mmCIF file with all atom_site columns, C-alpha atoms in Angstrom:
data_model
loop_
_atom_site.group_PDB
_atom_site.id
_atom_site.type_symbol
_atom_site.label_atom_id
_atom_site.label_alt_id
_atom_site.label_comp_id
_atom_site.label_asym_id
_atom_site.label_entity_id
_atom_site.label_seq_id
_atom_site.pdbx_PDB_ins_code
_atom_site.Cartn_x
_atom_site.Cartn_y
_atom_site.Cartn_z
_atom_site.occupancy
_atom_site.B_iso_or_equiv
_atom_site.pdbx_formal_charge
_atom_site.auth_seq_id
_atom_site.auth_comp_id
_atom_site.auth_asym_id
_atom_site.auth_atom_id
_atom_site.pdbx_PDB_model_num
ATOM 1   C CA . MET Z 1 1   ? 44.545 52.012 -86.777  1.00 38.00 ? 1   MET Z CA 1
ATOM 2   C CA . THR Z 1 2   ? 45.960 50.465 -83.474  1.00 41.00 ? 2   THR Z CA 1
ATOM 3   C CA . GLY Z 1 3   ? 49.676 50.586 -82.740  1.00 41.00 ? 3   GLY Z CA 1
ATOM 4   C CA . ARG Z 1 4   ? 49.917 46.911 -83.321  1.00 44.00 ? 4   ARG Z CA 1
ATOM 5   C CA . ALA Z 1 5   ? 48.755 47.318 -87.175  1.00 42.00 ? 5   ALA Z CA 1
ATOM 6   C CA . SER Z 1 6   ? 50.243 50.068 -87.694  1.00 42.00 ? 6   SER Z CA 1
ATOM 7   C CA . GLY Z 1 7   ? 53.737 48.488 -86.697  1.00 43.00 ? 7   GLY Z CA 1
ATOM 8   C CA . ILE Z 1 8   ? 52.794 45.005 -88.912  1.00 44.00 ? 8   ILE Z CA 1
ATOM 9   C CA . LEU Z 1 9   ? 51.858 47.810 -91.769  1.00 46.00 ? 9   LEU Z CA 1
ATOM 10  C CA . SER Z 1 10  ? 55.445 49.323 -91.184  1.00 48.00 ? 10  SER Z CA 1
ATOM 11  C CA . GLN Z 1 11  ? 57.196 46.230 -90.995  1.00 46.00 ? 11  GLN Z CA 1
ATOM 12  C CA . LEU Z 1 12  ? 55.414 44.973 -93.858  1.00 48.00 ? 12  LEU Z CA 1
ATOM 13  C CA . ASP Z 1 13  ? 56.501 47.680 -96.224  1.00 55.00 ? 13  ASP Z CA 1
ATOM 14  C CA . ILE Z 1 14  ? 60.210 47.494 -94.808  1.00 52.00 ? 14  ILE Z CA 1
ATOM 15  C CA . SER Z 1 15  ? 60.348 43.769 -95.436  1.00 49.00 ? 15  SER Z CA 1
ATOM 16  C CA . PHE Z 1 16  ? 58.830 43.840 -98.543  1.00 50.00 ? 16  PHE Z CA 1
ATOM 17  C CA . GLN Z 1 17  ? 61.188 46.298 -99.713  1.00 53.00 ? 17  GLN Z CA 1
ATOM 18  C CA . ILE Z 1 18  ? 64.451 45.250 -98.421  1.00 52.00 ? 18  ILE Z CA 1
ATOM 19  C CA . GLY Z 1 19  ? 63.529 41.348 -99.373  1.00 49.00 ? 19  GLY Z CA 1
ATOM 20  C CA . HIS Z 1 20  ? 62.978 42.159 -103.169 1.00 46.00 ? 20  HIS Z CA 1
ATOM 21  C CA . VAL Z 1 21  ? 65.341 45.134 -103.859 1.00 48.00 ? 21  VAL Z CA 1
ATOM 22  C CA . LEU Z 1 22  ? 68.502 44.910 -101.402 1.00 50.00 ? 22  LEU Z CA 1
ATOM 23  C CA . PRO Z 1 23  ? 68.949 41.514 -100.992 1.00 46.00 ? 23  PRO Z CA 1
ATOM 24  C CA . HIS Z 1 24  ? 71.528 40.969 -97.870  1.00 44.00 ? 24  HIS Z CA 1
ATOM 25  C CA . THR Z 1 25  ? 75.434 41.109 -98.451  1.00 45.00 ? 25  THR Z CA 1
ATOM 26  C CA . ASP Z 1 26  ? 78.047 39.810 -95.637  1.00 46.00 ? 26  ASP Z CA 1
ATOM 27  C CA . SER Z 1 27  ? 79.658 43.094 -96.494  1.00 44.00 ? 27  SER Z CA 1
ATOM 28  C CA . SER Z 1 28  ? 79.202 45.621 -93.573  1.00 49.00 ? 28  SER Z CA 1
ATOM 29  C CA . CYS Z 1 29  ? 79.447 49.279 -93.842  1.00 47.00 ? 29  CYS Z CA 1
ATOM 30  C CA . ASP Z 1 30  ? 83.184 49.937 -92.582  1.00 47.00 ? 30  ASP Z CA 1
ATOM 31  C CA . ALA Z 1 31  ? 83.550 53.180 -91.531  1.00 49.00 ? 31  ALA Z CA 1
ATOM 32  C CA . ALA Z 1 32  ? 87.078 53.080 -93.282  1.00 53.00 ? 32  ALA Z CA 1
ATOM 33  C CA . ASP Z 1 33  ? 85.844 51.951 -96.532  1.00 58.00 ? 33  ASP Z CA 1
ATOM 34  C CA . LEU Z 1 34  ? 81.875 52.868 -96.616  1.00 58.00 ? 34  LEU Z CA 1
ATOM 35  C CA . PRO Z 1 35  ? 80.452 51.377 -99.477  1.00 65.00 ? 35  PRO Z CA 1
ATOM 36  C CA . PRO Z 1 36  ? 77.755 53.650 -101.483 1.00 76.00 ? 36  PRO Z CA 1
ATOM 37  C CA . VAL Z 1 37  ? 74.096 54.023 -100.123 1.00 82.00 ? 37  VAL Z CA 1
ATOM 38  C CA . VAL Z 1 38  ? 72.099 51.572 -102.783 1.00 82.00 ? 38  VAL Z CA 1
ATOM 39  C CA . VAL Z 1 39  ? 69.569 54.301 -104.575 1.00 85.00 ? 39  VAL Z CA 1
ATOM 40  C CA . ILE Z 1 40  ? 66.657 52.907 -106.161 1.00 84.00 ? 40  ILE Z CA 1
ATOM 41  C CA . SER Z 1 41  ? 63.964 55.151 -107.587 1.00 86.00 ? 41  SER Z CA 1
ATOM 42  C CA . GLU Z 1 42  ? 60.250 54.965 -108.096 1.00 86.00 ? 42  GLU Z CA 1
ATOM 43  C CA . ALA Z 1 43  ? 60.683 53.779 -111.811 1.00 87.00 ? 43  ALA Z CA 1
ATOM 44  C CA . SER Z 1 44  ? 63.038 51.113 -110.897 1.00 85.00 ? 44  SER Z CA 1
ATOM 45  C CA . ALA Z 1 45  ? 60.761 49.618 -108.056 1.00 81.00 ? 45  ALA Z CA 1
ATOM 46  C CA . ALA Z 1 46  ? 58.091 49.725 -110.879 1.00 83.00 ? 46  ALA Z CA 1
ATOM 47  C CA . ARG Z 1 47  ? 60.315 47.549 -113.049 1.00 83.00 ? 47  ARG Z CA 1
ATOM 48  C CA . LEU Z 1 48  ? 61.631 44.846 -110.101 1.00 80.00 ? 48  LEU Z CA 1
ATOM 49  C CA . ILE Z 1 49  ? 58.118 44.297 -108.347 1.00 79.00 ? 49  ILE Z CA 1
ATOM 50  C CA . GLY Z 1 50  ? 54.954 42.964 -109.216 1.00 82.00 ? 50  GLY Z CA 1
ATOM 51  C CA . ILE Z 1 51  ? 51.688 42.079 -107.508 1.00 83.00 ? 51  ILE Z CA 1
ATOM 52  C CA . GLU Z 1 52  ? 52.988 38.118 -107.403 1.00 83.00 ? 52  GLU Z CA 1
ATOM 53  C CA . ASP Z 1 53  ? 56.222 39.262 -105.544 1.00 79.00 ? 53  ASP Z CA 1
ATOM 54  C CA . ALA Z 1 54  ? 53.914 41.804 -103.128 1.00 77.00 ? 54  ALA Z CA 1
ATOM 55  C CA . ILE Z 1 55  ? 51.804 38.643 -102.201 1.00 80.00 ? 55  ILE Z CA 1
ATOM 56  C CA . THR Z 1 56  ? 55.008 36.701 -101.161 1.00 80.00 ? 56  THR Z CA 1
ATOM 57  C CA . ALA Z 1 57  ? 56.684 39.604 -99.297  1.00 78.00 ? 57  ALA Z CA 1
ATOM 58  C CA . VAL Z 1 58  ? 53.578 39.648 -97.180  1.00 78.00 ? 58  VAL Z CA 1
ATOM 59  C CA . GLU Z 1 59  ? 53.449 36.417 -95.981  1.00 82.00 ? 59  GLU Z CA 1
ATOM 60  C CA . SER Z 1 60  ? 56.475 36.335 -95.596  1.00 82.00 ? 60  SER Z CA 1
ATOM 61  C CA . ALA Z 1 61  ? 56.940 39.296 -93.285  1.00 81.00 ? 61  ALA Z CA 1
ATOM 62  C CA . LEU Z 1 62  ? 53.679 38.234 -91.407  1.00 82.00 ? 62  LEU Z CA 1
ATOM 63  C CA . ALA Z 1 63  ? 55.296 34.981 -90.189  1.00 86.00 ? 63  ALA Z CA 1
ATOM 64  C CA . SER Z 1 64  ? 58.582 36.798 -89.390  1.00 86.00 ? 64  SER Z CA 1
ATOM 65  C CA . LEU Z 1 65  ? 56.883 39.116 -87.213  1.00 85.00 ? 65  LEU Z CA 1
ATOM 66  C CA . ASP Z 1 66  ? 54.574 36.149 -85.768  1.00 87.00 ? 66  ASP Z CA 1
ATOM 67  C CA . SER Z 1 67  ? 57.451 34.192 -84.889  1.00 90.00 ? 67  SER Z CA 1
ATOM 68  C CA . GLY Z 1 68  ? 59.464 37.063 -83.560  1.00 90.00 ? 68  GLY Z CA 1
ATOM 69  C CA . ILE Z 1 69  ? 62.780 37.229 -85.965  1.00 89.00 ? 69  ILE Z CA 1
ATOM 70  C CA . SER Z 1 70  ? 61.438 40.449 -87.183  1.00 88.00 ? 70  SER Z CA 1
ATOM 71  C CA . ARG Z 1 71  ? 60.455 43.337 -85.352  1.00 89.00 ? 71  ARG Z CA 1
ATOM 72  C CA . ALA Z 1 72  ? 57.882 46.438 -85.641  1.00 86.00 ? 72  ALA Z CA 1
ATOM 73  C CA . PHE Z 1 73  ? 58.782 49.493 -83.583  1.00 88.00 ? 73  PHE Z CA 1
ATOM 74  C CA . THR Z 1 74  ? 55.831 52.296 -82.380  1.00 85.00 ? 74  THR Z CA 1
ATOM 75  C CA . PHE Z 1 75  ? 54.419 54.142 -85.237  1.00 88.00 ? 75  PHE Z CA 1
ATOM 76  C CA . SER Z 1 76  ? 54.905 57.980 -84.948  1.00 93.00 ? 76  SER Z CA 1
ATOM 77  C CA . SER Z 1 77  ? 52.833 60.888 -86.906  1.00 93.00 ? 77  SER Z CA 1
ATOM 78  C CA . GLY Z 1 78  ? 52.107 64.516 -86.731  1.00 95.00 ? 78  GLY Z CA 1
ATOM 79  C CA . GLN Z 1 79  ? 50.923 67.863 -88.874  1.00 94.00 ? 79  GLN Z CA 1
ATOM 80  C CA . GLY Z 1 80  ? 53.683 68.934 -91.434  1.00 92.00 ? 80  GLY Z CA 1
ATOM 81  C CA . PRO Z 1 81  ? 54.930 72.332 -92.024  1.00 92.00 ? 81  PRO Z CA 1
ATOM 82  C CA . GLY Z 1 82  ? 51.190 73.711 -93.218  1.00 92.00 ? 82  GLY Z CA 1
ATOM 83  C CA . PRO Z 1 83  ? 47.243 72.802 -93.283  1.00 91.00 ? 83  PRO Z CA 1
ATOM 84  C CA . GLY Z 1 84  ? 47.118 69.807 -95.224  1.00 93.00 ? 84  GLY Z CA 1
ATOM 85  C CA . THR Z 1 85  ? 50.593 67.823 -94.429  1.00 96.00 ? 85  THR Z CA 1
ATOM 86  C CA . ARG Z 1 86  ? 51.048 65.164 -92.478  1.00 95.00 ? 86  ARG Z CA 1
ATOM 87  C CA . LEU Z 1 87  ? 54.321 63.620 -91.590  1.00 94.00 ? 87  LEU Z CA 1
ATOM 88  C CA . GLY Z 1 88  ? 54.889 59.890 -90.287  1.00 94.00 ? 88  GLY Z CA 1
ATOM 89  C CA . VAL Z 1 89  ? 57.950 57.311 -89.257  1.00 93.00 ? 89  VAL Z CA 1
ATOM 90  C CA . LYS Z 1 90  ? 57.185 53.847 -89.550  1.00 89.00 ? 90  LYS Z CA 1
ATOM 91  C CA . ALA Z 1 91  ? 60.601 51.692 -88.507  1.00 90.00 ? 91  ALA Z CA 1
ATOM 92  C CA . GLY Z 1 92  ? 61.429 47.969 -87.976  1.00 89.00 ? 92  GLY Z CA 1
ATOM 93  C CA . TYR Z 1 93  ? 63.770 45.481 -87.906  1.00 89.00 ? 93  TYR Z CA 1
ATOM 94  C CA . ASP Z 1 94  ? 63.929 42.531 -90.527  1.00 84.00 ? 94  ASP Z CA 1
ATOM 95  C CA . GLY Z 1 95  ? 65.260 39.634 -88.860  1.00 84.00 ? 95  GLY Z CA 1
ATOM 96  C CA . LEU Z 1 96  ? 65.324 37.469 -92.077  1.00 81.00 ? 96  LEU Z CA 1
ATOM 97  C CA . SER Z 1 97  ? 67.193 40.177 -94.544  1.00 79.00 ? 97  SER Z CA 1
ATOM 98  C CA . ARG Z 1 98  ? 68.925 41.549 -91.298  1.00 81.00 ? 98  ARG Z CA 1
ATOM 99  C CA . HIS Z 1 99  ? 68.427 45.058 -91.924  1.00 82.00 ? 99  HIS Z CA 1
ATOM 100 C CA . PRO Z 1 100 ? 66.898 47.617 -89.850  1.00 89.00 ? 100 PRO Z CA 1
ATOM 101 C CA . GLY Z 1 101 ? 64.975 50.388 -91.677  1.00 88.00 ? 101 GLY Z CA 1
ATOM 102 C CA . ALA Z 1 102 ? 62.112 53.406 -91.616  1.00 91.00 ? 102 ALA Z CA 1
ATOM 103 C CA . LYS Z 1 103 ? 59.896 54.616 -93.904  1.00 89.00 ? 103 LYS Z CA 1
ATOM 104 C CA . LEU Z 1 104 ? 58.976 58.581 -93.718  1.00 91.00 ? 104 LEU Z CA 1
ATOM 105 C CA . GLY Z 1 105 ? 55.347 58.716 -94.801  1.00 91.00 ? 105 GLY Z CA 1
ATOM 106 C CA . SER Z 1 106 ? 54.059 62.423 -96.186  1.00 93.00 ? 106 SER Z CA 1
ATOM 107 C CA . TYR Z 1 107 ? 51.094 63.664 -96.963  1.00 94.00 ? 107 TYR Z CA 1
ATOM 108 C CA . TRP Z 1 108 ? 50.789 66.778 -99.082  1.00 94.00 ? 108 TRP Z CA 1
ATOM 109 C CA . SER Z 1 109 ? 47.169 67.776 -100.298 1.00 95.00 ? 109 SER Z CA 1
ATOM 110 C CA . GLU Z 1 110 ? 48.324 70.197 -102.601 1.00 94.00 ? 110 GLU Z CA 1
ATOM 111 C CA . ASN Z 1 111 ? 50.561 68.416 -104.806 1.00 93.00 ? 111 ASN Z CA 1
ATOM 112 C CA . SER Z 1 112 ? 47.935 66.975 -106.831 1.00 93.00 ? 112 SER Z CA 1
ATOM 113 C CA . ARG Z 1 113 ? 47.179 70.374 -107.773 1.00 94.00 ? 113 ARG Z CA 1
ATOM 114 C CA . THR Z 1 114 ? 50.508 70.515 -110.040 1.00 95.00 ? 114 THR Z CA 1
ATOM 115 C CA . GLY Z 1 115 ? 50.641 66.913 -110.968 1.00 93.00 ? 115 GLY Z CA 1
ATOM 116 C CA . MET Z 1 116 ? 52.482 65.626 -108.325 1.00 90.00 ? 116 MET Z CA 1
ATOM 117 C CA . ALA Z 1 117 ? 51.564 62.604 -105.910 1.00 89.00 ? 117 ALA Z CA 1
ATOM 118 C CA . ASN Z 1 118 ? 49.985 63.667 -102.602 1.00 92.00 ? 118 ASN Z CA 1
ATOM 119 C CA . HIS Z 1 119 ? 51.477 60.660 -100.775 1.00 91.00 ? 119 HIS Z CA 1
ATOM 120 C CA . GLY Z 1 120 ? 55.199 60.072 -100.398 1.00 90.00 ? 120 GLY Z CA 1
ATOM 121 C CA . SER Z 1 121 ? 56.954 56.787 -98.955  1.00 88.00 ? 121 SER Z CA 1
ATOM 122 C CA . PRO Z 1 122 ? 60.920 57.527 -98.891  1.00 90.00 ? 122 PRO Z CA 1
ATOM 123 C CA . THR Z 1 123 ? 62.653 54.210 -97.124  1.00 88.00 ? 123 THR Z CA 1
ATOM 124 C CA . LEU Z 1 124 ? 65.914 54.535 -95.175  1.00 89.00 ? 124 LEU Z CA 1
ATOM 125 C CA . LEU Z 1 125 ? 67.548 50.832 -94.881  1.00 87.00 ? 125 LEU Z CA 1
ATOM 126 C CA . LEU Z 1 126 ? 70.304 50.245 -92.434  1.00 87.00 ? 126 LEU Z CA 1
ATOM 127 C CA . ASP Z 1 127 ? 73.515 47.627 -92.121  1.00 83.00 ? 127 ASP Z CA 1
ATOM 128 C CA . ASP Z 1 128 ? 72.310 45.738 -88.946  1.00 83.00 ? 128 ASP Z CA 1
ATOM 129 C CA . ARG Z 1 129 ? 76.459 45.617 -87.896  1.00 84.00 ? 129 ARG Z CA 1
ATOM 130 C CA . THR Z 1 130 ? 77.028 49.173 -88.079  1.00 85.00 ? 130 THR Z CA 1
ATOM 131 C CA . GLY Z 1 131 ? 73.494 51.096 -88.495  1.00 87.00 ? 131 GLY Z CA 1
ATOM 132 C CA . ARG Z 1 132 ? 75.020 53.187 -91.360  1.00 87.00 ? 132 ARG Z CA 1
ATOM 133 C CA . PRO Z 1 133 ? 72.587 53.824 -94.376  1.00 88.00 ? 133 PRO Z CA 1
ATOM 134 C CA . CYS Z 1 134 ? 73.353 51.412 -97.214  1.00 84.00 ? 134 CYS Z CA 1
ATOM 135 C CA . ALA Z 1 135 ? 69.981 51.976 -99.265  1.00 84.00 ? 135 ALA Z CA 1
ATOM 136 C CA . PHE Z 1 136 ? 67.061 54.699 -100.072 1.00 87.00 ? 136 PHE Z CA 1
ATOM 137 C CA . VAL Z 1 137 ? 64.107 53.582 -101.842 1.00 86.00 ? 137 VAL Z CA 1
ATOM 138 C CA . ALA Z 1 138 ? 61.539 55.801 -102.765 1.00 86.00 ? 138 ALA Z CA 1
ATOM 139 C CA . ALA Z 1 139 ? 58.915 53.500 -102.120 1.00 83.00 ? 139 ALA Z CA 1
ATOM 140 C CA . SER Z 1 140 ? 55.507 55.030 -102.713 1.00 85.00 ? 140 SER Z CA 1
ATOM 141 C CA . TYR Z 1 141 ? 54.849 52.568 -105.738 1.00 83.00 ? 141 TYR Z CA 1
ATOM 142 C CA . LEU Z 1 142 ? 55.777 49.573 -103.074 1.00 79.00 ? 142 LEU Z CA 1
ATOM 143 C CA . THR Z 1 143 ? 53.548 50.635 -100.604 1.00 79.00 ? 143 THR Z CA 1
ATOM 144 C CA . ALA Z 1 144 ? 50.679 51.251 -102.956 1.00 80.00 ? 144 ALA Z CA 1
ATOM 145 C CA . LEU Z 1 145 ? 51.693 47.486 -104.183 1.00 78.00 ? 145 LEU Z CA 1
ATOM 146 C CA . ARG Z 1 146 ? 51.833 46.525 -101.040 1.00 71.00 ? 146 ARG Z CA 1
ATOM 147 C CA . THR Z 1 147 ? 48.087 48.128 -99.768  1.00 69.00 ? 147 THR Z CA 1
#
């Protein structure tokens, strides 16, 4: 996959998650009074988002990237801690919701032996004015739905 294509996919993931599970608010993460980080589990994401939401989000993310409102950054990946493991980081800025974010894509080939998913997609979303964390999304379901 080319860097541009990978960047587009990272932005789709981030835009999809931001636009549908964390609406933008006008309150920043003030250092003196930090709001709690919103945590969205895989089960919550699956209850909140359906295929129609995914289609709408992908269309919106592509248009936002094309217009320059949103940006996708360079994808980085490498070997994980052992054979059969990989880690990748996809980051971007969703200009529509005004949240930067990064997804850590993980692949652990041996997980299926214990009934766990081989792929993981934890995503961290930041407040655009302070850079402080505002949401953590367990996003493997969202990434699969987007795909």
